[in-house]
């Protein structure tokens, strides 16, 4: 990755590196969508831990790549399955694209103002700022009796802060 000044993280986020496991899975999926639905024009928003892998640490991975879609989720799941990158795709056992409805990603209301947006394979791709990714993890639904973050979300906070010299701080998140 190019050198990134984490002190400027409040306004800037590192650009995605598409040559990562998540990036390759996403590119295969995007190419499949473009091949089957060339007129698809709704944004595809990547959230969960994949943006941390794409933008900060190529070794940071979870079980899937979450993509928020506004409409047509079932059709996109079918395309992902045919492309071999569905949730149980062939590129890696149990690793693949997870198509999610909007209510599963709860960032700040103005996340689009800080997000990185680009066109890949003719599609509008949104990679939210890492602050908004972390905020979304704070808003994840809780299980009865759960206190604090689930371990994988805590690891995400710790890894981002480790790689960014303690940023984002509590004040920056607030």
mmCIF file of C-alpha atoms in Angstrom:
data_model
loop_
_atom_site.group_PDB
_atom_site.id
_atom_site.type_symbol
_atom_site.label_atom_id
_atom_site.label_comp_id
_atom_site.label_asym_id
_atom_site.label_seq_id
_atom_site.Cartn_x
_atom_site.Cartn_y
_atom_site.Cartn_z
ATOM 1 C CA UNK A 1 0.000 0.000 0.000
ATOM 2 C CA UNK A 2 1.146 3.560 -0.501
ATOM 3 C CA UNK A 3 2.225 5.333 2.683
ATOM 4 C CA UNK A 4 -0.835 6.576 4.543
ATOM 5 C CA UNK A 5 -0.805 9.289 7.200
ATOM 6 C CA UNK A 6 -3.159 7.894 9.848
ATOM 7 C CA UNK A 7 -3.332 11.277 11.598
ATOM 8 C CA UNK A 8 -5.392 12.425 8.616
ATOM 9 C CA UNK A 9 -7.701 9.427 8.929
ATOM 10 C CA UNK A 10 -10.588 11.560 10.158
ATOM 11 C CA UNK A 11 -11.083 12.906 6.642
ATOM 12 C CA UNK A 12 -9.183 10.447 4.448
ATOM 13 C CA UNK A 13 -9.199 6.686 4.198
ATOM 14 C CA UNK A 14 -6.613 4.597 2.365
ATOM 15 C CA UNK A 15 -7.652 3.631 -1.157
ATOM 16 C CA UNK A 16 -8.714 0.012 -1.662
ATOM 17 C CA UNK A 17 -6.128 -2.486 -2.837
ATOM 18 C CA UNK A 18 -8.061 -4.843 -5.082
ATOM 19 C CA UNK A 19 -5.187 -7.351 -5.144
ATOM 20 C CA UNK A 20 -6.245 -9.000 -1.863
ATOM 21 C CA UNK A 21 -8.370 -12.077 -1.222
ATOM 22 C CA UNK A 22 -11.459 -9.906 -0.711
ATOM 23 C CA UNK A 23 -10.561 -7.805 -3.751
ATOM 24 C CA UNK A 24 -10.224 -10.826 -6.024
ATOM 25 C CA UNK A 25 -13.508 -12.316 -4.777
ATOM 26 C CA UNK A 26 -15.222 -8.968 -5.300
ATOM 27 C CA UNK A 27 -13.768 -8.489 -8.786
ATOM 28 C CA UNK A 28 -15.000 -11.945 -9.825
ATOM 29 C CA UNK A 29 -18.441 -11.060 -8.487
ATOM 30 C CA UNK A 30 -18.492 -7.628 -10.138
ATOM 31 C CA UNK A 31 -17.461 -9.133 -13.484
ATOM 32 C CA UNK A 32 -20.256 -11.710 -13.177
ATOM 33 C CA UNK A 33 -22.842 -9.016 -12.420
ATOM 34 C CA UNK A 34 -21.659 -6.932 -15.348
ATOM 35 C CA UNK A 35 -21.851 -9.995 -17.609
ATOM 36 C CA UNK A 36 -25.374 -10.959 -16.557
ATOM 37 C CA UNK A 37 -26.865 -7.552 -15.705
ATOM 38 C CA UNK A 38 -24.927 -4.984 -17.760
ATOM 39 C CA UNK A 39 -27.467 -2.248 -16.963
ATOM 40 C CA UNK A 40 -27.277 -2.749 -13.165
ATOM 41 C CA UNK A 41 -26.964 0.773 -11.744
ATOM 42 C CA UNK A 42 -27.514 0.531 -7.978
ATOM 43 C CA UNK A 43 -24.507 1.038 -5.694
ATOM 44 C CA UNK A 44 -22.820 -1.949 -4.084
ATOM 45 C CA UNK A 45 -21.495 -0.995 -0.642
ATOM 46 C CA UNK A 46 -18.747 -3.126 0.890
ATOM 47 C CA UNK A 47 -18.855 -3.257 4.689
ATOM 48 C CA UNK A 48 -17.894 -5.488 7.604
ATOM 49 C CA UNK A 49 -14.212 -6.391 7.801
ATOM 50 C CA UNK A 50 -13.530 -6.487 4.051
ATOM 51 C CA UNK A 51 -12.782 -2.728 3.845
ATOM 52 C CA UNK A 52 -10.124 -3.179 6.549
ATOM 53 C CA UNK A 53 -8.511 -5.856 4.378
ATOM 54 C CA UNK A 54 -8.897 -3.793 1.203
ATOM 55 C CA UNK A 55 -7.676 -0.504 2.685
ATOM 56 C CA UNK A 56 -5.295 -1.292 5.521
ATOM 57 C CA UNK A 57 -4.198 -4.895 6.130
ATOM 58 C CA UNK A 58 -4.413 -7.535 3.419
ATOM 59 C CA UNK A 59 -4.130 -10.301 6.047
ATOM 60 C CA UNK A 60 -7.166 -9.120 8.024
ATOM 61 C CA UNK A 61 -10.069 -11.301 6.962
ATOM 62 C CA UNK A 62 -13.321 -12.657 8.242
ATOM 63 C CA UNK A 63 -15.554 -15.426 6.968
ATOM 64 C CA UNK A 64 -17.097 -13.438 4.132
ATOM 65 C CA UNK A 65 -17.268 -10.203 2.179
ATOM 66 C CA UNK A 66 -20.412 -8.275 3.110
ATOM 67 C CA UNK A 67 -22.083 -6.237 0.381
ATOM 68 C CA UNK A 68 -25.053 -4.011 1.104
ATOM 69 C CA UNK A 69 -27.518 -3.839 -1.772
ATOM 70 C CA UNK A 70 -30.603 -1.672 -2.048
ATOM 71 C CA UNK A 71 -32.609 -4.030 -4.236
ATOM 72 C CA UNK A 72 -32.315 -7.299 -6.134
ATOM 73 C CA UNK A 73 -30.511 -9.240 -3.431
ATOM 74 C CA UNK A 74 -31.838 -12.643 -4.470
ATOM 75 C CA UNK A 75 -30.775 -12.179 -8.111
ATOM 76 C CA UNK A 76 -27.296 -11.060 -6.975
ATOM 77 C CA UNK A 77 -27.019 -14.123 -4.689
ATOM 78 C CA UNK A 78 -27.801 -16.326 -7.695
ATOM 79 C CA UNK A 79 -25.134 -14.573 -9.766
ATOM 80 C CA UNK A 80 -22.601 -14.982 -6.941
ATOM 81 C CA UNK A 81 -23.400 -18.694 -6.703
ATOM 82 C CA UNK A 82 -23.021 -19.209 -10.471
ATOM 83 C CA UNK A 83 -19.708 -17.297 -10.391
ATOM 84 C CA UNK A 84 -18.446 -19.534 -7.580
ATOM 85 C CA UNK A 85 -18.104 -16.651 -5.112
ATOM 86 C CA UNK A 86 -21.317 -17.049 -3.154
ATOM 87 C CA UNK A 87 -21.122 -17.503 0.608
ATOM 88 C CA UNK A 88 -19.951 -21.075 0.031
ATOM 89 C CA UNK A 89 -18.155 -20.354 -3.224
ATOM 90 C CA UNK A 90 -15.328 -22.286 -4.813
ATOM 91 C CA UNK A 91 -12.532 -19.721 -4.417
ATOM 92 C CA UNK A 92 -12.116 -20.575 -0.746
ATOM 93 C CA UNK A 93 -14.259 -22.894 1.363
ATOM 94 C CA UNK A 94 -16.900 -20.936 3.286
ATOM 95 C CA UNK A 95 -15.477 -17.625 2.034
ATOM 96 C CA UNK A 96 -17.389 -15.541 -0.409
ATOM 97 C CA UNK A 97 -19.822 -12.755 -1.018
ATOM 98 C CA UNK A 98 -22.625 -12.231 1.491
ATOM 99 C CA UNK A 99 -25.427 -10.105 -0.017
ATOM 100 C CA UNK A 100 -27.030 -8.037 2.753
ATOM 101 C CA UNK A 101 -30.014 -5.686 3.049
ATOM 102 C CA UNK A 102 -29.402 -2.047 4.061
ATOM 103 C CA UNK A 103 -30.510 -2.502 7.670
ATOM 104 C CA UNK A 104 -27.429 -4.632 8.428
ATOM 105 C CA UNK A 105 -24.966 -1.774 7.878
ATOM 106 C CA UNK A 106 -25.535 1.079 10.323
ATOM 107 C CA UNK A 107 -22.799 3.684 9.849
ATOM 108 C CA UNK A 108 -22.961 7.407 10.540
ATOM 109 C CA UNK A 109 -25.742 9.202 8.637
ATOM 110 C CA UNK A 110 -23.186 11.060 6.500
ATOM 111 C CA UNK A 111 -20.965 8.084 5.621
ATOM 112 C CA UNK A 112 -21.335 8.671 1.874
ATOM 113 C CA UNK A 113 -19.578 12.038 2.215
ATOM 114 C CA UNK A 114 -16.401 10.238 3.335
ATOM 115 C CA UNK A 115 -16.726 7.022 1.338
ATOM 116 C CA UNK A 116 -14.491 6.079 -1.561
ATOM 117 C CA UNK A 117 -16.664 5.556 -4.650
ATOM 118 C CA UNK A 118 -15.358 4.119 -7.885
ATOM 119 C CA UNK A 119 -16.499 2.214 -10.944
ATOM 120 C CA UNK A 120 -15.319 -1.376 -11.325
ATOM 121 C CA UNK A 121 -16.578 -3.607 -14.124
ATOM 122 C CA UNK A 122 -19.131 -0.906 -14.940
ATOM 123 C CA UNK A 123 -20.602 -0.940 -11.416
ATOM 124 C CA UNK A 124 -20.719 1.781 -8.774
ATOM 125 C CA UNK A 125 -18.742 0.470 -5.802
ATOM 126 C CA UNK A 126 -18.813 2.203 -2.400
ATOM 127 C CA UNK A 127 -16.093 1.521 0.172
ATOM 128 C CA UNK A 128 -17.017 3.399 3.350
ATOM 129 C CA UNK A 129 -14.371 5.218 5.374
ATOM 130 C CA UNK A 130 -12.779 3.026 8.036
ATOM 131 C CA UNK A 131 -14.375 5.176 10.778
ATOM 132 C CA UNK A 132 -17.788 4.335 9.391
ATOM 133 C CA UNK A 133 -16.880 0.650 9.148
ATOM 134 C CA UNK A 134 -15.940 0.675 12.844
ATOM 135 C CA UNK A 135 -19.069 2.651 13.778
ATOM 136 C CA UNK A 136 -21.120 0.039 11.910
ATOM 137 C CA UNK A 137 -19.539 -2.633 14.100
ATOM 138 C CA UNK A 138 -20.637 -0.726 17.218
ATOM 139 C CA UNK A 139 -24.219 -0.777 15.943
ATOM 140 C CA UNK A 140 -24.268 -4.500 15.211
ATOM 141 C CA UNK A 141 -27.256 -6.226 16.769
ATOM 142 C CA UNK A 142 -26.529 -7.818 20.128
ATOM 143 C CA UNK A 143 -27.387 -11.256 21.396
ATOM 144 C CA UNK A 144 -29.359 -11.551 24.613
ATOM 145 C CA UNK A 145 -26.939 -11.270 27.511
ATOM 146 C CA UNK A 146 -24.061 -10.023 25.350
ATOM 147 C CA UNK A 147 -21.905 -7.308 26.852
ATOM 148 C CA UNK A 148 -19.344 -5.464 24.795
ATOM 149 C CA UNK A 149 -18.284 -6.173 21.230
ATOM 150 C CA UNK A 150 -18.087 -9.637 19.764
ATOM 151 C CA UNK A 151 -14.430 -10.759 19.602
ATOM 152 C CA UNK A 152 -14.107 -10.341 15.821
ATOM 153 C CA UNK A 153 -15.344 -6.729 16.014
ATOM 154 C CA UNK A 154 -12.990 -5.974 18.888
ATOM 155 C CA UNK A 155 -10.115 -7.387 16.780
ATOM 156 C CA UNK A 156 -11.108 -5.004 13.968
ATOM 157 C CA UNK A 157 -10.887 -1.975 16.279
ATOM 158 C CA UNK A 158 -7.590 -3.166 17.719
ATOM 159 C CA UNK A 159 -6.030 -3.829 14.311
ATOM 160 C CA UNK A 160 -7.020 -0.483 12.830
ATOM 161 C CA UNK A 161 -5.727 1.338 15.916
ATOM 162 C CA UNK A 162 -2.514 -0.716 15.892
ATOM 163 C CA UNK A 163 -1.772 0.080 12.253
ATOM 164 C CA UNK A 164 -2.748 3.727 12.620
ATOM 165 C CA UNK A 165 -0.732 4.689 15.690
ATOM 166 C CA UNK A 166 -3.698 4.688 18.077
ATOM 167 C CA UNK A 167 -6.186 6.227 15.646
ATOM 168 C CA UNK A 168 -9.088 6.468 15.683
ATOM 169 C CA UNK A 169 -9.107 7.626 19.265
ATOM 170 C CA UNK A 170 -12.233 7.568 21.395
ATOM 171 C CA UNK A 171 -12.730 11.297 20.743
ATOM 172 C CA UNK A 172 -12.374 10.744 16.998
ATOM 173 C CA UNK A 173 -14.961 7.959 17.053
ATOM 174 C CA UNK A 174 -17.346 10.087 19.146
#
